[in-house]
Short mmCIF file of C-alpha atoms in Angstrom, two decimals:
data_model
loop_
_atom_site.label_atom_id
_atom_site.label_comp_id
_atom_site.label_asym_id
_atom_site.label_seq_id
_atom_site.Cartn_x
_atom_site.Cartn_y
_atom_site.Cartn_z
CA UNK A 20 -17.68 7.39 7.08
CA UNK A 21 -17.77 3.91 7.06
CA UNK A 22 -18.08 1.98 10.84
CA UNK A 23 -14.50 1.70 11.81
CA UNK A 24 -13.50 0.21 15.11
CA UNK A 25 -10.81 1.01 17.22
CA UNK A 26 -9.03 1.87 20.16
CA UNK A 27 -8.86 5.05 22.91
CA UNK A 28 -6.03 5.09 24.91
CA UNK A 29 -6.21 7.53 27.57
CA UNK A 30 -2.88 8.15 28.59
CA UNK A 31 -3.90 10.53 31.62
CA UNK A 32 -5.80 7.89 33.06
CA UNK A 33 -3.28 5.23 32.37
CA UNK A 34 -1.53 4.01 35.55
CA UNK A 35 0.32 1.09 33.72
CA UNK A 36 -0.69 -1.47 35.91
CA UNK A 37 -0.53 -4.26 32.58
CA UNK A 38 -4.04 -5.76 33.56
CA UNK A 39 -4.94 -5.06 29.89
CA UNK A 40 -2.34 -7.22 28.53
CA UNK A 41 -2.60 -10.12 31.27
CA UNK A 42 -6.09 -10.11 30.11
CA UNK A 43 -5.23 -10.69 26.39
CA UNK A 44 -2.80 -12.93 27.33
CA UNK A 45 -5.76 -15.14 29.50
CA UNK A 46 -7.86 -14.88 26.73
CA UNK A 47 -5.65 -16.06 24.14
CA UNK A 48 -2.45 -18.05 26.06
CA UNK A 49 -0.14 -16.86 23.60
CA UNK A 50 3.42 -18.70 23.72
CA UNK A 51 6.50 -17.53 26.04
CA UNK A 52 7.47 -14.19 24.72
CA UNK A 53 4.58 -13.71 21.68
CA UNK A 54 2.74 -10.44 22.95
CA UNK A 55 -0.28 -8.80 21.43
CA UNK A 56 -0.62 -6.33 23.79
CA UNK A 57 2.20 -4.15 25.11
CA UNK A 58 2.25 -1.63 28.08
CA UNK A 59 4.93 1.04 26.79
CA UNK A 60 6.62 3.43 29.16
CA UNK A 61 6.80 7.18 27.50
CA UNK A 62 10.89 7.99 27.88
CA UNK A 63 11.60 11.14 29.60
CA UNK A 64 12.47 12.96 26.13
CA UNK A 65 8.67 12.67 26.13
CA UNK A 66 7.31 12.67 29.35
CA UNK A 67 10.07 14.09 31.62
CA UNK A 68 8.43 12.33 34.84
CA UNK A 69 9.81 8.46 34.57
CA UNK A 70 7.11 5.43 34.86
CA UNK A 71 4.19 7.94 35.41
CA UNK A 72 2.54 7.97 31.57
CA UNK A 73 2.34 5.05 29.73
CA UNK A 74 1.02 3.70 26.03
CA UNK A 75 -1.52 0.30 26.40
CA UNK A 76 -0.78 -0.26 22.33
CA UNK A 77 -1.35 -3.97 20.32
CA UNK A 78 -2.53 -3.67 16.67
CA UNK A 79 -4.09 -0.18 15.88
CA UNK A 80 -6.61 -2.03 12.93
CA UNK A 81 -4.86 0.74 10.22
CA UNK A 82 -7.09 2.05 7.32
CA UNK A 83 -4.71 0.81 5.34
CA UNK A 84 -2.65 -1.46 7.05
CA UNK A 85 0.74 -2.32 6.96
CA UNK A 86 0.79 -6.58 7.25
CA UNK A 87 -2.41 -6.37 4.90
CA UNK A 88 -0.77 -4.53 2.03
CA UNK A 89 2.58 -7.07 2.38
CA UNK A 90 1.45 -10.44 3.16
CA UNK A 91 2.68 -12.25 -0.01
CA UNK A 92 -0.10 -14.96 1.12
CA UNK A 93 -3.07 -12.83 1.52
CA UNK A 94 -3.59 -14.36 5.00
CA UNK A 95 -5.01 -10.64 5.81
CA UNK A 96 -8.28 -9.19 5.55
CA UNK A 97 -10.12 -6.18 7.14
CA UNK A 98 -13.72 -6.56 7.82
CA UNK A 99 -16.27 -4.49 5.83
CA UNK A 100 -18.48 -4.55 9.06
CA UNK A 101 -15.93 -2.78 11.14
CA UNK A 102 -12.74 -2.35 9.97
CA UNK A 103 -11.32 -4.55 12.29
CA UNK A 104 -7.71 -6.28 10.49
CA UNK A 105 -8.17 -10.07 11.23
CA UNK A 106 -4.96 -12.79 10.58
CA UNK A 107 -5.61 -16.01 9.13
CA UNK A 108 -3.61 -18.22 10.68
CA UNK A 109 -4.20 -21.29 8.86
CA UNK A 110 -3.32 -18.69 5.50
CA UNK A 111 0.12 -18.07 6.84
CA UNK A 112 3.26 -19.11 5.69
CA UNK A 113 5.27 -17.97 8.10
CA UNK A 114 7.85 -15.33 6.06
CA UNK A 115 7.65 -12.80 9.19
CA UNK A 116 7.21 -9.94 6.06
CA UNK A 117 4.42 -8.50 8.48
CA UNK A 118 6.23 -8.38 11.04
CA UNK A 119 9.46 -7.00 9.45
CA UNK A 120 6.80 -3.99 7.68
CA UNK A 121 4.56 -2.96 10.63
CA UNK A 122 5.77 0.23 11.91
CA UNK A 123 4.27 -0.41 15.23
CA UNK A 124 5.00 -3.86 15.92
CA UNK A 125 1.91 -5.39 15.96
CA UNK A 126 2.13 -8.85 14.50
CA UNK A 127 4.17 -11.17 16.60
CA UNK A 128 6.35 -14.21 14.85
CA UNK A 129 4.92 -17.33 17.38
CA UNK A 130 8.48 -19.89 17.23
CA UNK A 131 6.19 -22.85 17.93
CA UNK A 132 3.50 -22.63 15.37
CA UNK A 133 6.33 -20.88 12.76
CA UNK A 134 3.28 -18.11 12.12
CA UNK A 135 2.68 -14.60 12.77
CA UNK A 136 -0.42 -13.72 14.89
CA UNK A 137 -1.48 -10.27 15.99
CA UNK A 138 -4.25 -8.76 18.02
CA UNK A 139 -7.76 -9.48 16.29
CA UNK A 140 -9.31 -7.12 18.57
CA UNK A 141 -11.33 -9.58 19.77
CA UNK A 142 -13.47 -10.15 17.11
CA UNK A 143 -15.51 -13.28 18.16
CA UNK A 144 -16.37 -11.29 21.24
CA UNK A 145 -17.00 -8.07 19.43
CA UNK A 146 -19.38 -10.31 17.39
CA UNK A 147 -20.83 -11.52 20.72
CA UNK A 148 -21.82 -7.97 21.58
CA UNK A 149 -18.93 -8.21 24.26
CA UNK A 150 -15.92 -5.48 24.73
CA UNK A 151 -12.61 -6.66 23.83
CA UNK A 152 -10.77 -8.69 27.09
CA UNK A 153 -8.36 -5.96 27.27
CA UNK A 154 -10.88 -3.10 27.27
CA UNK A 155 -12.88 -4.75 29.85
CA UNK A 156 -10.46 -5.53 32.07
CA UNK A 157 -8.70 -1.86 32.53
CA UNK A 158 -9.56 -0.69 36.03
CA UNK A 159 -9.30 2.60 35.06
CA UNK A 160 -11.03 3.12 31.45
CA UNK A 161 -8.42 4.20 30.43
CA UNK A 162 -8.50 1.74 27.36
CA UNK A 163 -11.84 2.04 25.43
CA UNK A 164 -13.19 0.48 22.44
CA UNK A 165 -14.41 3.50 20.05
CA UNK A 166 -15.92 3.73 16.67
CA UNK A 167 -14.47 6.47 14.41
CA UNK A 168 -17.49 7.51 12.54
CA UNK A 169 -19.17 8.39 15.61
CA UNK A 170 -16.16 9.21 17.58
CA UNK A 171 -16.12 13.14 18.51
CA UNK A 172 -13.26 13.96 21.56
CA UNK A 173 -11.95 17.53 20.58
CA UNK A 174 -8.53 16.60 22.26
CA UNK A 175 -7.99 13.34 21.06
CA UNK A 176 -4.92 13.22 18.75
CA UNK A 177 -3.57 10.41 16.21
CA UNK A 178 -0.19 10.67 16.26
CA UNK A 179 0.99 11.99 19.86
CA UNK A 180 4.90 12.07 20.38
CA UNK A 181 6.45 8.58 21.13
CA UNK A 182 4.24 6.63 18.47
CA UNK A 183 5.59 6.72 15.22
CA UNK A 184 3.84 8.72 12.69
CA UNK A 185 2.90 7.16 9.55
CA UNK A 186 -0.12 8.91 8.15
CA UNK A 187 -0.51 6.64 4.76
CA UNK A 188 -1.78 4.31 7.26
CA UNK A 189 -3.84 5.82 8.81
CA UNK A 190 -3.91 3.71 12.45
CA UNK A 191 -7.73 3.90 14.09
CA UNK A 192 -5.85 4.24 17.77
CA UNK A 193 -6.66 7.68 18.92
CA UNK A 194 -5.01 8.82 22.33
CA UNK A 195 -5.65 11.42 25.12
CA UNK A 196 -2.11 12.63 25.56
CA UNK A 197 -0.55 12.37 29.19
CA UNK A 198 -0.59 15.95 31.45
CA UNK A 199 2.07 17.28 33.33
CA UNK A 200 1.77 16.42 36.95
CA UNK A 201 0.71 19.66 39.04
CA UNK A 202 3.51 20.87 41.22
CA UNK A 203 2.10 22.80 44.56
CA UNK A 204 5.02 24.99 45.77
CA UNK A 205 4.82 26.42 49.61
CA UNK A 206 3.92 29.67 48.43
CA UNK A 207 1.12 28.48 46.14
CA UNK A 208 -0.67 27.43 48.95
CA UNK B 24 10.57 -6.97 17.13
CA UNK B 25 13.55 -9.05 18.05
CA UNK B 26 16.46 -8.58 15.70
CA UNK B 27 17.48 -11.67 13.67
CA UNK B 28 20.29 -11.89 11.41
CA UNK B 29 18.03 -14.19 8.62
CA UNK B 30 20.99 -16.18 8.01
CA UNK B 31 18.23 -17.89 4.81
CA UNK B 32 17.85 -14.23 3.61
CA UNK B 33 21.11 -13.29 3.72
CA UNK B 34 22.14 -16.03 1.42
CA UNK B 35 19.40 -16.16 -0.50
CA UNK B 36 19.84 -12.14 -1.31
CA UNK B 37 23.42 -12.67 -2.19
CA UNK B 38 23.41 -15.57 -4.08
CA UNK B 39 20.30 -14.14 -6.50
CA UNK B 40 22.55 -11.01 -6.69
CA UNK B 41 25.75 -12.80 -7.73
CA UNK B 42 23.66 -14.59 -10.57
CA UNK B 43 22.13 -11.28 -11.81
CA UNK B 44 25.63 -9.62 -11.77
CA UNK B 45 27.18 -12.70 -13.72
CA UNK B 46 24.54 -12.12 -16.19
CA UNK B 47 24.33 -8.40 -16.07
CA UNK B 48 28.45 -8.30 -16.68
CA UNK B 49 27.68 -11.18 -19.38
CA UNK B 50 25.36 -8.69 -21.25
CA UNK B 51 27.52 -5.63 -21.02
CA UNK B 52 30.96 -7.18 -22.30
CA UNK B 53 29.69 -9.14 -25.15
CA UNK B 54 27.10 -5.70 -25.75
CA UNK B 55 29.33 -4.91 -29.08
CA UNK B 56 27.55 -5.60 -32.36
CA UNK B 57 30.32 -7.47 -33.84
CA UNK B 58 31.26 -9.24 -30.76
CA UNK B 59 30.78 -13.02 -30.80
CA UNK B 60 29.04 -15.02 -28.05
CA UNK B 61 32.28 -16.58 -25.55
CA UNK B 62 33.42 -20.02 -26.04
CA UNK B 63 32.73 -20.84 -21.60
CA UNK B 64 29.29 -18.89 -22.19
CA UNK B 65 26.78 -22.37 -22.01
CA UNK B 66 28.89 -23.11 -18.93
CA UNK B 67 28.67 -19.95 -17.42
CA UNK B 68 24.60 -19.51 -17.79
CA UNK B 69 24.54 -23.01 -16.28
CA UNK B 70 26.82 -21.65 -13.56
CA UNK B 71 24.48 -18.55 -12.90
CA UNK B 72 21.20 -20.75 -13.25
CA UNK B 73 22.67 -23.06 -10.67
CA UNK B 74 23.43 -20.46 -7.94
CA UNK B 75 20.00 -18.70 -8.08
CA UNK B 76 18.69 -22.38 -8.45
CA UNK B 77 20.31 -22.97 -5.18
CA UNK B 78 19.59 -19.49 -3.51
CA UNK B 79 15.88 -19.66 -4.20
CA UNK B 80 15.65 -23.15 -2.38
CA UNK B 81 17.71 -21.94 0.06
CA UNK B 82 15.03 -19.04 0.50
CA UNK B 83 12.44 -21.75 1.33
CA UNK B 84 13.92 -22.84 4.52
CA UNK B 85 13.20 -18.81 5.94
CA UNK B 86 9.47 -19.80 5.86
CA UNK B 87 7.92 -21.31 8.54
CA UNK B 88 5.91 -23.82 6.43
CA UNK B 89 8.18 -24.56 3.41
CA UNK B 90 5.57 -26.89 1.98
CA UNK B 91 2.87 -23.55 1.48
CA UNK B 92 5.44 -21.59 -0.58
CA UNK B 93 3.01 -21.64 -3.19
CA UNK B 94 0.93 -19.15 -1.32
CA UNK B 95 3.26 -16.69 -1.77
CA UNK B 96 2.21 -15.59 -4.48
CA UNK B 97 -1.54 -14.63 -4.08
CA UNK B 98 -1.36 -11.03 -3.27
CA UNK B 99 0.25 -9.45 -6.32
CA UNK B 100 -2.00 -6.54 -5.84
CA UNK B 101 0.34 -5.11 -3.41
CA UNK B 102 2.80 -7.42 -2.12
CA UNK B 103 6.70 -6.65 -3.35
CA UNK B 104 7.05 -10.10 -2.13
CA UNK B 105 4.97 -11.89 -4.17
CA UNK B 106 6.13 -9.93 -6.74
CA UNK B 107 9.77 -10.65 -6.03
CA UNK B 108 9.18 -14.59 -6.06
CA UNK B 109 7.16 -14.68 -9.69
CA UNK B 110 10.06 -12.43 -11.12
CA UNK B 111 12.76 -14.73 -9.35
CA UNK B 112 11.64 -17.74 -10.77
CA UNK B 113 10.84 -16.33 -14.47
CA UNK B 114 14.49 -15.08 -14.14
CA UNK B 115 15.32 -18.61 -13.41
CA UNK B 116 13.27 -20.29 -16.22
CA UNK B 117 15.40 -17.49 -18.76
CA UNK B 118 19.05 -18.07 -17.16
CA UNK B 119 17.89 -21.79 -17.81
CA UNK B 120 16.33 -21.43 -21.11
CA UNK B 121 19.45 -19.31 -22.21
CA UNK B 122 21.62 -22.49 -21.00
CA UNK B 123 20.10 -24.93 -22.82
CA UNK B 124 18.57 -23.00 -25.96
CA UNK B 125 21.80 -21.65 -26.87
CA UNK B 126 23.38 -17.96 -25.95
CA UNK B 127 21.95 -15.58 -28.56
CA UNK B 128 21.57 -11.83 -27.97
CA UNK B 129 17.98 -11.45 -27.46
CA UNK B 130 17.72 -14.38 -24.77
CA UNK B 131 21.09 -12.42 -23.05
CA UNK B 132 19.39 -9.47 -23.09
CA UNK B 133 15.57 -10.02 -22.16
CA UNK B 134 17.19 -11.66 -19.19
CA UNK B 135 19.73 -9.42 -18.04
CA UNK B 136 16.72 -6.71 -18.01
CA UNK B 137 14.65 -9.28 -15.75
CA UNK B 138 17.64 -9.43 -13.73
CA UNK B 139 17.75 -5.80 -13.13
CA UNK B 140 13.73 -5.47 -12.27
CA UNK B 141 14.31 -8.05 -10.28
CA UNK B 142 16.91 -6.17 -8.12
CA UNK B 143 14.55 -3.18 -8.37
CA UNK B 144 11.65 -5.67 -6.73
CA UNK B 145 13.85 -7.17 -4.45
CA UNK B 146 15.25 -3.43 -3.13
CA UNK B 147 11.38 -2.50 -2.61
CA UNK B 148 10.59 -5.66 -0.24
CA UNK B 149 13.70 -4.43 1.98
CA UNK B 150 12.07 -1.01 1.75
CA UNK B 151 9.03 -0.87 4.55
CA UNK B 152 8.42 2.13 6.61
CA UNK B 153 9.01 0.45 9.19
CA UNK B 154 12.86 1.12 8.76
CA UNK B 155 13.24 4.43 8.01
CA UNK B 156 16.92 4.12 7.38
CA UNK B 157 15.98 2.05 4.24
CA UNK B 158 12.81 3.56 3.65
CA UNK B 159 14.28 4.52 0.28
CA UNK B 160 16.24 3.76 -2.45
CA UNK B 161 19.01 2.67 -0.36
CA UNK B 162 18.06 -1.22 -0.58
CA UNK B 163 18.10 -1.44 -4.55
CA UNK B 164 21.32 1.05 -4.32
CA UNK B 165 22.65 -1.64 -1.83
CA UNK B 166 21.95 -4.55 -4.04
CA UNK B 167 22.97 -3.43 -7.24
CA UNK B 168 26.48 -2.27 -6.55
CA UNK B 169 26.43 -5.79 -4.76
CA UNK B 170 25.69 -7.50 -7.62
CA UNK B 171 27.96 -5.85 -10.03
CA UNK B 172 30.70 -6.49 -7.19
CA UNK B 173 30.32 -10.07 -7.41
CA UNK B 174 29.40 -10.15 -11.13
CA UNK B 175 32.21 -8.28 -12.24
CA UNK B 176 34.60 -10.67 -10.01
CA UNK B 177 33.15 -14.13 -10.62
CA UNK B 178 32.94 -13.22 -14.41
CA UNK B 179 37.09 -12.60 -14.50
CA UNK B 180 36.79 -16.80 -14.16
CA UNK B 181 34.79 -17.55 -17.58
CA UNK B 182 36.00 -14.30 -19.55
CA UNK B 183 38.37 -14.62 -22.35
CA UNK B 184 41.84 -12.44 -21.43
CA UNK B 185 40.46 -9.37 -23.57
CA UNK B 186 37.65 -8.42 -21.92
CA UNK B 187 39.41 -8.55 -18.83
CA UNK B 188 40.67 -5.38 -18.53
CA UNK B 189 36.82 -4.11 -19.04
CA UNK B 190 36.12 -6.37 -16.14
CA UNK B 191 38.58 -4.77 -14.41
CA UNK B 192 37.39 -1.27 -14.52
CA UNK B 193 33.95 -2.08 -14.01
CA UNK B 194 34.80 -4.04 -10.84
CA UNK B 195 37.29 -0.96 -9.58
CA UNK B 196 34.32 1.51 -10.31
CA UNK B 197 31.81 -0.68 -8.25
CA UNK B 198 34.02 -1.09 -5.70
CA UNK B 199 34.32 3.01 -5.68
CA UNK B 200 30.67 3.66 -5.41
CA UNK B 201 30.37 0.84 -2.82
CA UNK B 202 33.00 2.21 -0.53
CA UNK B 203 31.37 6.06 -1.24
CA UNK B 204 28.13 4.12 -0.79
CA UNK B 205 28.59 2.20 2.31
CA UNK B 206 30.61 4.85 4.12
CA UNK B 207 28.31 7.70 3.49
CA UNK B 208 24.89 6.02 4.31
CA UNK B 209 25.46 5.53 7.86
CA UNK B 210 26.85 8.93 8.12
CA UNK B 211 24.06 10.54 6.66
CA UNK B 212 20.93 8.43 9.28
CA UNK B 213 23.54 10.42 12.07
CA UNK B 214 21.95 13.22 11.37
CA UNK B 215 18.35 11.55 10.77
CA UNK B 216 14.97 11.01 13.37
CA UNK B 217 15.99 8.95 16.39
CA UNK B 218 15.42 5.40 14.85
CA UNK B 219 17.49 6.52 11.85
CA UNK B 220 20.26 7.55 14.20
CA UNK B 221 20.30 4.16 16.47
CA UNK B 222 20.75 2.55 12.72
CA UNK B 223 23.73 4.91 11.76
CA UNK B 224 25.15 4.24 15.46
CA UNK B 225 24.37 0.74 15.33
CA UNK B 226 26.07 -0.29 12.14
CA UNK B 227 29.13 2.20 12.70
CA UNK B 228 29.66 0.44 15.94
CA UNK B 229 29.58 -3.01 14.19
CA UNK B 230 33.09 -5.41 13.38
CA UNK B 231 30.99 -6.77 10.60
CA UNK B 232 30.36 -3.50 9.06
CA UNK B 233 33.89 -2.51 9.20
CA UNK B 234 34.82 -6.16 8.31
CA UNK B 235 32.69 -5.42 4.91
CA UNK B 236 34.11 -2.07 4.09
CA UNK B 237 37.81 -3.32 4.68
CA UNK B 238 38.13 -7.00 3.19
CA UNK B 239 34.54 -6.60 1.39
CA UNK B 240 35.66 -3.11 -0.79
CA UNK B 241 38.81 -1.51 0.09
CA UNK B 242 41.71 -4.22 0.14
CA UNK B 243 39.83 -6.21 -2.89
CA UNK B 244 40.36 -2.42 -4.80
CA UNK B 245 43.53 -1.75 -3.56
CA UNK B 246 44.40 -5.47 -4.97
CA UNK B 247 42.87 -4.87 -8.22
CA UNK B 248 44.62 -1.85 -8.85
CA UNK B 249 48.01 -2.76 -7.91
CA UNK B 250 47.92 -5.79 -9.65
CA UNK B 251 46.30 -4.70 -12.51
CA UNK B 252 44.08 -7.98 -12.36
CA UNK B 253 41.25 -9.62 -10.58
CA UNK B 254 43.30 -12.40 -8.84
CA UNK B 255 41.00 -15.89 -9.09
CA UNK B 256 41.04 -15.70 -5.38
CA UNK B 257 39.43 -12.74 -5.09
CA UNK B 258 35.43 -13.58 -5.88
CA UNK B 259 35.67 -15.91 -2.40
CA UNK B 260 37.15 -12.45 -0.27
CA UNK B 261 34.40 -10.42 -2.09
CA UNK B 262 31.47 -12.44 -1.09
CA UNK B 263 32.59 -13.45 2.56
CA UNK B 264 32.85 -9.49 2.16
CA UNK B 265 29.22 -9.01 1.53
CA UNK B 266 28.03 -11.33 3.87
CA UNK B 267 29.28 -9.30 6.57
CA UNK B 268 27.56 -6.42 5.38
CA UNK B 269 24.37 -8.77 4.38
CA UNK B 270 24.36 -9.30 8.20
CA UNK B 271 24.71 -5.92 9.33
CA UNK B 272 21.93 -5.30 7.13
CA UNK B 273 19.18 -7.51 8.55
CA UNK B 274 20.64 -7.14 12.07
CA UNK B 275 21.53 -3.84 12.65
CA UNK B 276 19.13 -1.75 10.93
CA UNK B 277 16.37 -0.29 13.56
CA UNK B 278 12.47 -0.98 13.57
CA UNK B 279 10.50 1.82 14.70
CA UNK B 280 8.79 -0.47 16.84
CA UNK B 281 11.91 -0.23 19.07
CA UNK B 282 11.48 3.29 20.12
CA UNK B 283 8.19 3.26 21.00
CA UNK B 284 7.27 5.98 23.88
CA UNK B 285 10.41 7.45 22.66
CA UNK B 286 10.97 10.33 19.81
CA UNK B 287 10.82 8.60 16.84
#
């Protein structure tokens, strides 16, 4: 398998403290409302225990991806280094197509520059032989950067409940799912 | 994902369809072999060139740089959209050519059939995943009883008095299957996935919805078939019809990205 970067969220470890998308946000100072990097709250259908597991999601850098495969402009590509889905900025024509076809939300429509723009995962710093700003920043690690042909966690799963499951493109997110929280009755103990 | 009603798209999507259902209707009442071309047919290819003239500028001012339009078609590969603007403007060039060339059958015909792809491209671009209420053939289903709506209606202006009665019953059988149609597809994403279910709920509890199944279908057929005519008035209800429901379309119909950390 070819090199394919992209990221571990470890819900269990997640404490949903947002540091992860402040840091994207310093990195990039994205306009007023344009996130790339969203802290989501599991509802109770999924995780009956409200505000205790949480999804750290942005662009999931799909095998084939979504924006890619509609972009009318070709302002998309995906690296043959390491699979990471770049946007073009200067390529974009601003018909929000992307953003209307991702299943997961990923590319943003920015009002001011009349463009979409997405997470990049970082690629300059990647490039650097730096983590992404996100990754680096999590206090926890419970947001790693991973490579998929090397990748080997026996309970990581793709498509956990509460992210939408759309195998024909294949997202390179893989997740530890959240555990129940251990209740220790009186006569346990 | 923040909602948007795409006031550009919703015009631009009706307008395109109203041309393709002029010319579609055009095609299918003069379709007899010994059937003549109409005396008001120059004037009413200019009249359908015009409006999708009109729609597909009015589609430029949805892009957030106008000026690289152009663009828009590099990535024919696998873009519906790109796909949807070449076929758009060679539909334009033949509604044009028709106009000016003169109204024989083969020109009527080679572009009623682009007419029809192009509601067939069109209906994929509205298709993404993304949506899984539309994730299907629902879009093209959408546009083309659209577009024979407001064909049908808009033709009953050029149309000599004995095709009207065809007009008629093709614009009272539309009508049918866009009532049957509109009614049953929100029904039906009820008893979908969650997303599909907020879309049902969403666009059931919408005035505009209802606003497009009442003046948009049901009063324009129960006028049609007590009067036993399409009134000249009646094109104007239709469309302010559809554009209700062209709203409710691009508004009210759920992106999966919205339930995210929920069941989707």
């Amino acid at each position: 398998m070819k090199k394919q970067l992209g990221f571990y969220v470890d819900a269990k470890r997640c404490i949903g403290c947002f540091a992860c998308a402040m840091a994207c946000k310093n990195q990039y100072h994205q306009a007023s409302g344009v996130v790339w990097r969203q802290v989501y709250p599991l509802k109770e259908e999924v995780y009956p225990h409200h505000e205790r597991a949480f999804y750290s999601l942005s662009c999931n850098h799909c095998e084939h991806p979504a924006c890619m495969e509609v972009c009318p402009a070709a302002a998309y590509t995906k690296r043959e280094q390491d699979g990471v889905v770049v946007h073009h900025q200067e390529k974009c024509i601003g018909c929000a197509n992307c953003v209307r076809s991702c299943p997961y939300g990923a590319p943003r429509f920015n009002p001011g520059t009349e463009r979409a723009e997405k997470c990049n995962l970082c690629w300059q710093r990647l490039d650097a032989g730096l983590d992404p700003a996100c990754v680096k920043s999590c206090p926890t690690n419970a947001l790693r950067l991973i490579n998929l042909a090397t990748f080997n966690e026996p309970n990581a799963v793709q498509f956990p409940p509460g992210f939408p499951h759309m195998s024909r493109l294949n997202p390179s997110t893989r997740f530890r799912q959240a555990e129940l929280p251990k209740i220790i009755k009186p006569e346990d103990k | 994902m923040i909602p948007s009603m795409e006031l550009p798209l919703v015009f631009f999507t009706l307008l395109s369809q109203l041309a393709i259902g002029l010319t579609l209707l055009y095609a299918l009442r003069t379709a007899g072999p010994s059937v003549q071309p109409e005396a008001s047919a120059k004037t009413q290819w200019f009249v359908s060139a015009g409006i999708l003239a009109f729609s597909l500028i009015v589609s430029l001012t949805h892009l957030g740089h106008p000026l690289l339009a152009p663009r828009a078609v590099l990535n024919l590969s696998t873009a519906w959209l790109s796909w949807e603007i070449l076929i758009f403007i060679l539909l334009f060039a033949l509604m044009a050519a028709t106009a000016y060339l003169g109204v024989t059958r083969r020109f009527v015909w080679l572009t009623a059939a682009t007419g029809f792809i192009a509601l067939f491209v069109q209906g994929m671009v509205y298709s993404p995943s993304s949506f899984p209420a539309i994730h299907n053939v629902l879009p093209f289903a959408f546009f083309l009883v659209t577009a024979v709506i407001l064909g049908a209606s808009t033709s009953a202006w050029f149309a000599p008095q004995d095709t009207q009665p065809l007009l008629r019953w093709i614009l009272v059988g539309a009508l049918s299957a866009g009532l049957l149609l509109f009614l049953v597809a929100p029904c039906v994403w009820l008893s979908g996935g969650t997303v599909m279910r907020l879309t049902g709920l969403a666009y059931l509890a919408s005035p505009l919805y209802w606003a497009h199944i009442v003046l948009g279908l049901a009063v324009p057929m129960a006028v049609v078939v007590v009067s036993r005519r399409i009134p000249s008035w009646l094109p104007i209800l239709l469309l302010a019809g559809a554009l209700c429901g062209r709203v409710v379309f691009y508004l009210d119909t759920i992106h999966t990205g919205v339930n995210i950390g929920g069941l989707q």
